[in-house]
């Protein structure tokens, strides 16, 4: 294989890959409404829809208008906002639901039905021939109204492959825009996803949408692998909120995709808005941004170990595959700890606009590491050590009481005596 | 392909797969110490090491004894605890580091060096022939002391494949126990991982360890795919803490693996201790468990939409791939919201030990959904609605002031007037 400039770019052997031409169907206003903590008022939904459209998601999926009276009003209101994103609503495969949905002003209707033995037995209780008959009826009705149609099978990965291929080829012939493959229970793994999507892609001509739950932590990877296999549309939610612990998070998915296809992602989506979008939704559903969230977690661009700090200071790409500036964020070298190294301290000395030799900086570093062995350090501590050292070697007056190793050891003894 | 009982089990075509015989090298006390918020005292390290051993991780990796004086004391103390887990320390490929490490009492030494152009240029500045020479010297020294040795290449996925195969075959011939493949910047994707591990596995006879960072949200999936390709050892941290936003989280990895190989995982690891282990580390590093954490996130087993609740009540496997009881947890049907359905309310009526007909329950459900359209509901609200309805139809005295739709609408008008 020839050397490629981006080792994380699309695999050239995936000739059906949509890694560099995917689209996003954001479901924060549908799947996200099924999150335990969600209670969306109309005003909140409008704020979220506008923010999603400003970010640049291709589609916004909203709760079925038959869920409640208020839900219907909300769909209608969102459709009238004139957003750049197209609006879809997500309905059961029922004529009644479809007849209400097509009158709301949506651009398209996402129809779903469970096809696994589990769901056929314990949810709707219907067999595949009934499912096929309903699917044809509902799809033809929605198409007759001039709207986009997606048909998806819940719990696809526990459904019989023959059933799936039968129903997908049937609805493809009727002329749906997209079929949907859903890992409703969040148990699928990437290569399993690749195989199923490749197989389905080989028998249909329409586009493929995917919906991955995150129960086993693979939602983002499954979405990426689905694109490699020929899927084109990925369902996301802001912060991944949804049933249980949710689905593909929009921000994490952007982290994945900007590494694979930086030009496409940066030209199409407004990455600098991810932070505000996540904060908006986190506030509305009363959760904190997870400490380890991709991109916006508080330490996503923090480097601590001395060996990392040294290399990052020389070239950020050494230990960063994402550029914080792409997201309107900045990196941070954590130098106030016992794992610090002299390159990190030298950088801090320069930030403080002080002049010290490399040997002097190494001496300070050793002192900082010794104190860091005894207690947590903060930036003020380290700055104080540096400034005192600088004052001492230059015979200047000491700016403040000195922090010394001896003083720390005596403080520690007092605490532990 | 024949039908298998577990659609998420190991793929029978992966003849080198270690999905059902993997081992865990937990690095909370090394990689986790590089997390921005970590300041571990000796006492904290001892607590974490004991908890990891009780959980059943195969190895515990600790910070290099040359990091600081205190670090050395900590390695020695942990080695003397007599834990079931073996203890490894993680050192640079330097004779000095190795000579200190072998005297600490560890069972093995994990040696690393950067092999990508980025790290060779901006970190240590050495070429491949220097790296190979040092590797041989350090490995032979550690082996001469009778300890296990792993040799790993930082940033493997941005290293030249020829360089990697050369160095891995060289150290394999010397007789290391494991070689390590590291996605140090967190940019790898699953099929890329599969290809690299399969290729390396075809040229070495030793075991393969992997280390996946989570910057692009694929760490768990990459670890799983690495096992499919023939890797055997996975580096984890509790809650995934580490440099930037960390590596494979132990709990999330367990969620992934218990779905694939339930018998192996449940017999080997003490899954009911995950919650306590995560709480211990979260407290020590002052973070909250992420709301969407696999297994222990507050809503990981919460079901909300009516259609989900109905099926879950009939058979939990319909919408659950993980069984909360395996982790000492329980599921929750969220019925106090406008997306609720009559099956969820019926279940609540039964919990309250009241008797109502299905039609009566459908009537209450409709009322609950209407009120839920207007404001967030809590369990007390719904219970009150149910009890009042029950009292009314049975001509009992009302237990408390009734919540009515009319009252709610009038309250809402007052708020918005």
Short mmCIF file of C-alpha atoms in Angstrom, two decimals, chain B residues 209-387:
data_model
loop_
_atom_site.label_atom_id
_atom_site.label_comp_id
_atom_site.label_asym_id
_atom_site.label_seq_id
_atom_site.Cartn_x
_atom_site.Cartn_y
_atom_site.Cartn_z
CA UNK B 209 -0.99 -5.87 24.22
CA UNK B 210 -2.88 -2.77 23.07
CA UNK B 211 -3.29 0.75 24.40
CA UNK B 212 -6.06 2.87 22.89
CA UNK B 213 -6.68 6.53 23.66
CA UNK B 214 -10.22 7.81 23.35
CA UNK B 215 -9.91 11.23 21.69
CA UNK B 216 -12.25 10.22 18.88
CA UNK B 217 -14.54 7.99 20.95
CA UNK B 218 -13.41 4.65 19.53
CA UNK B 219 -11.22 3.22 22.33
CA UNK B 220 -13.59 0.44 23.45
CA UNK B 221 -14.43 -0.59 19.89
CA UNK B 222 -10.76 -0.56 18.92
CA UNK B 223 -9.91 -2.77 21.89
CA UNK B 224 -12.64 -5.25 20.93
CA UNK B 225 -11.50 -5.34 17.32
CA UNK B 226 -7.88 -5.80 18.40
CA UNK B 227 -8.94 -8.94 20.30
CA UNK B 228 -10.71 -10.22 17.20
CA UNK B 229 -7.46 -9.77 15.27
CA UNK B 230 -5.38 -11.68 17.80
CA UNK B 231 -4.32 -9.19 20.48
CA UNK B 232 -4.76 -10.64 23.97
CA UNK B 233 -4.05 -7.90 26.54
CA UNK B 234 -6.06 -4.68 26.80
CA UNK B 235 -4.89 -1.62 28.74
CA UNK B 236 -7.74 -0.01 30.70
CA UNK B 237 -8.21 2.66 33.36
CA UNK B 238 -11.08 3.03 35.78
CA UNK B 239 -13.45 5.54 34.10
CA UNK B 240 -10.84 5.73 31.34
CA UNK B 241 -8.83 8.46 33.09
CA UNK B 242 -5.51 9.36 31.49
CA UNK B 243 -3.74 11.96 29.36
CA UNK B 244 -6.28 14.27 27.65
CA UNK B 245 -9.63 12.44 27.81
CA UNK B 246 -8.03 9.11 28.52
CA UNK B 247 -8.08 5.51 27.31
CA UNK B 248 -10.34 2.42 27.31
CA UNK B 249 -12.55 2.65 30.43
CA UNK B 250 -12.59 -0.56 32.46
CA UNK B 251 -16.37 -0.46 33.06
CA UNK B 252 -17.28 0.30 29.44
CA UNK B 253 -14.92 -2.43 28.27
CA UNK B 254 -16.64 -4.89 30.61
CA UNK B 255 -20.01 -3.89 29.10
CA UNK B 256 -18.62 -4.65 25.64
CA UNK B 257 -17.06 -7.97 26.65
CA UNK B 258 -19.91 -9.35 28.75
CA UNK B 259 -22.16 -9.05 25.71
CA UNK B 260 -19.65 -10.97 23.58
CA UNK B 261 -18.57 -13.67 26.05
CA UNK B 262 -20.82 -13.65 29.10
CA UNK B 263 -19.54 -16.86 30.70
CA UNK B 264 -15.85 -15.96 30.52
CA UNK B 265 -16.36 -12.42 31.79
CA UNK B 266 -18.77 -13.29 34.60
CA UNK B 267 -16.62 -16.14 35.88
CA UNK B 268 -13.37 -14.16 35.78
CA UNK B 269 -14.21 -10.61 36.83
CA UNK B 270 -16.21 -9.43 39.80
CA UNK B 271 -18.71 -7.30 37.86
CA UNK B 272 -20.68 -6.33 40.95
CA UNK B 273 -17.64 -4.33 42.14
CA UNK B 274 -17.55 -2.01 39.12
CA UNK B 275 -19.76 0.58 40.76
CA UNK B 276 -17.66 0.80 43.95
CA UNK B 277 -14.41 0.84 41.99
CA UNK B 278 -15.64 3.69 39.80
CA UNK B 279 -16.95 5.63 42.79
CA UNK B 280 -13.62 5.22 44.59
CA UNK B 281 -11.60 6.59 41.68
CA UNK B 282 -14.14 9.31 40.85
CA UNK B 283 -13.93 10.56 44.45
CA UNK B 284 -10.14 10.49 44.47
CA UNK B 285 -9.78 12.46 41.22
CA UNK B 286 -12.79 14.72 41.94
CA UNK B 287 -14.93 13.97 38.93
CA UNK B 288 -18.54 12.84 38.61
CA UNK B 289 -19.49 9.57 36.95
CA UNK B 290 -20.54 10.76 33.45
CA UNK B 291 -24.32 10.77 33.08
CA UNK B 292 -23.97 8.47 30.08
CA UNK B 293 -21.34 6.12 31.49
CA UNK B 294 -21.81 2.51 30.41
CA UNK B 295 -23.39 0.39 33.20
CA UNK B 296 -23.14 2.97 36.02
CA UNK B 297 -24.45 6.12 34.33
CA UNK B 298 -27.63 7.13 36.19
CA UNK B 299 -29.87 6.23 33.25
CA UNK B 300 -28.06 3.21 31.77
CA UNK B 301 -31.02 0.99 32.67
CA UNK B 302 -33.82 3.57 32.49
CA UNK B 303 -36.54 3.05 29.88
CA UNK B 304 -38.83 5.93 29.01
CA UNK B 305 -40.82 5.82 25.75
CA UNK B 306 -44.14 3.97 26.07
CA UNK B 307 -43.23 1.47 23.35
CA UNK B 308 -39.97 0.58 25.15
CA UNK B 309 -41.60 0.33 28.56
CA UNK B 310 -44.29 -2.00 27.24
CA UNK B 311 -41.78 -4.41 25.73
CA UNK B 312 -39.37 -4.27 28.68
CA UNK B 313 -42.21 -5.17 31.02
CA UNK B 314 -42.98 -8.20 28.84
CA UNK B 315 -39.31 -9.24 28.45
CA UNK B 316 -36.29 -7.14 29.48
CA UNK B 317 -34.16 -8.54 26.66
CA UNK B 318 -36.29 -6.66 24.13
CA UNK B 319 -34.51 -3.37 24.85
CA UNK B 320 -31.62 -4.47 27.06
CA UNK B 321 -28.47 -6.22 25.94
CA UNK B 322 -26.95 -5.90 29.42
CA UNK B 323 -28.64 -7.35 32.47
CA UNK B 324 -28.44 -4.82 35.32
CA UNK B 325 -28.43 -7.66 37.87
CA UNK B 326 -25.04 -8.82 36.57
CA UNK B 327 -23.65 -5.55 37.96
CA UNK B 328 -25.68 -5.49 41.17
CA UNK B 329 -27.94 -2.79 39.68
CA UNK B 330 -31.60 -2.61 38.74
CA UNK B 331 -33.65 -1.31 35.84
CA UNK B 332 -36.11 1.54 36.04
CA UNK B 333 -39.22 2.17 33.98
CA UNK B 334 -39.66 5.95 33.72
CA UNK B 335 -43.45 6.32 33.67
CA UNK B 336 -43.91 9.91 34.88
CA UNK B 337 -43.67 11.73 31.53
CA UNK B 338 -45.70 12.56 28.44
CA UNK B 339 -44.11 9.77 26.37
CA UNK B 340 -45.43 7.18 28.82
CA UNK B 341 -47.77 4.38 27.76
CA UNK B 342 -50.54 2.49 29.48
CA UNK B 343 -48.42 -0.61 30.05
CA UNK B 344 -45.98 1.42 32.15
CA UNK B 345 -48.85 2.96 34.12
CA UNK B 346 -50.44 -0.47 34.57
CA UNK B 347 -47.18 -1.71 36.05
CA UNK B 348 -47.20 1.25 38.46
CA UNK B 349 -50.84 0.58 39.43
CA UNK B 350 -49.81 -2.97 40.29
CA UNK B 351 -46.81 -1.73 42.30
CA UNK B 352 -49.22 0.47 44.27
CA UNK B 353 -51.33 -2.65 44.88
CA UNK B 354 -54.47 -1.07 43.40
CA UNK B 355 -57.01 -2.75 41.13
CA UNK B 356 -58.19 -1.00 37.98
CA UNK B 357 -59.41 -2.29 34.62
CA UNK B 358 -57.31 -1.85 31.47
CA UNK B 359 -59.79 0.73 30.20
CA UNK B 360 -59.52 2.68 33.42
CA UNK B 361 -55.73 2.57 33.19
CA UNK B 362 -55.88 3.84 29.60
CA UNK B 363 -58.04 6.71 30.81
CA UNK B 364 -55.54 7.64 33.54
CA UNK B 365 -52.67 7.34 31.07
CA UNK B 366 -54.30 9.82 28.74
CA UNK B 367 -54.72 12.24 31.65
CA UNK B 368 -51.07 11.81 32.70
CA UNK B 369 -49.89 12.46 29.14
CA UNK B 370 -51.97 15.63 28.96
CA UNK B 371 -50.51 16.98 32.20
CA UNK B 372 -47.05 15.83 31.11
CA UNK B 373 -47.46 18.03 28.01
CA UNK B 374 -47.71 21.06 30.29
CA UNK B 375 -45.01 20.46 32.89
CA UNK B 376 -42.42 17.95 34.11
CA UNK B 377 -44.02 15.19 36.19
CA UNK B 378 -42.53 13.34 39.10
CA UNK B 379 -43.49 10.01 40.58
CA UNK B 380 -45.53 11.60 43.37
CA UNK B 381 -47.63 13.46 40.81
CA UNK B 382 -48.43 10.30 38.90
CA UNK B 383 -49.09 8.30 42.05
CA UNK B 384 -51.42 11.02 43.23
CA UNK B 385 -53.33 10.97 39.92
CA UNK B 386 -53.63 7.18 40.08
CA UNK B 387 -54.72 7.12 43.74
#
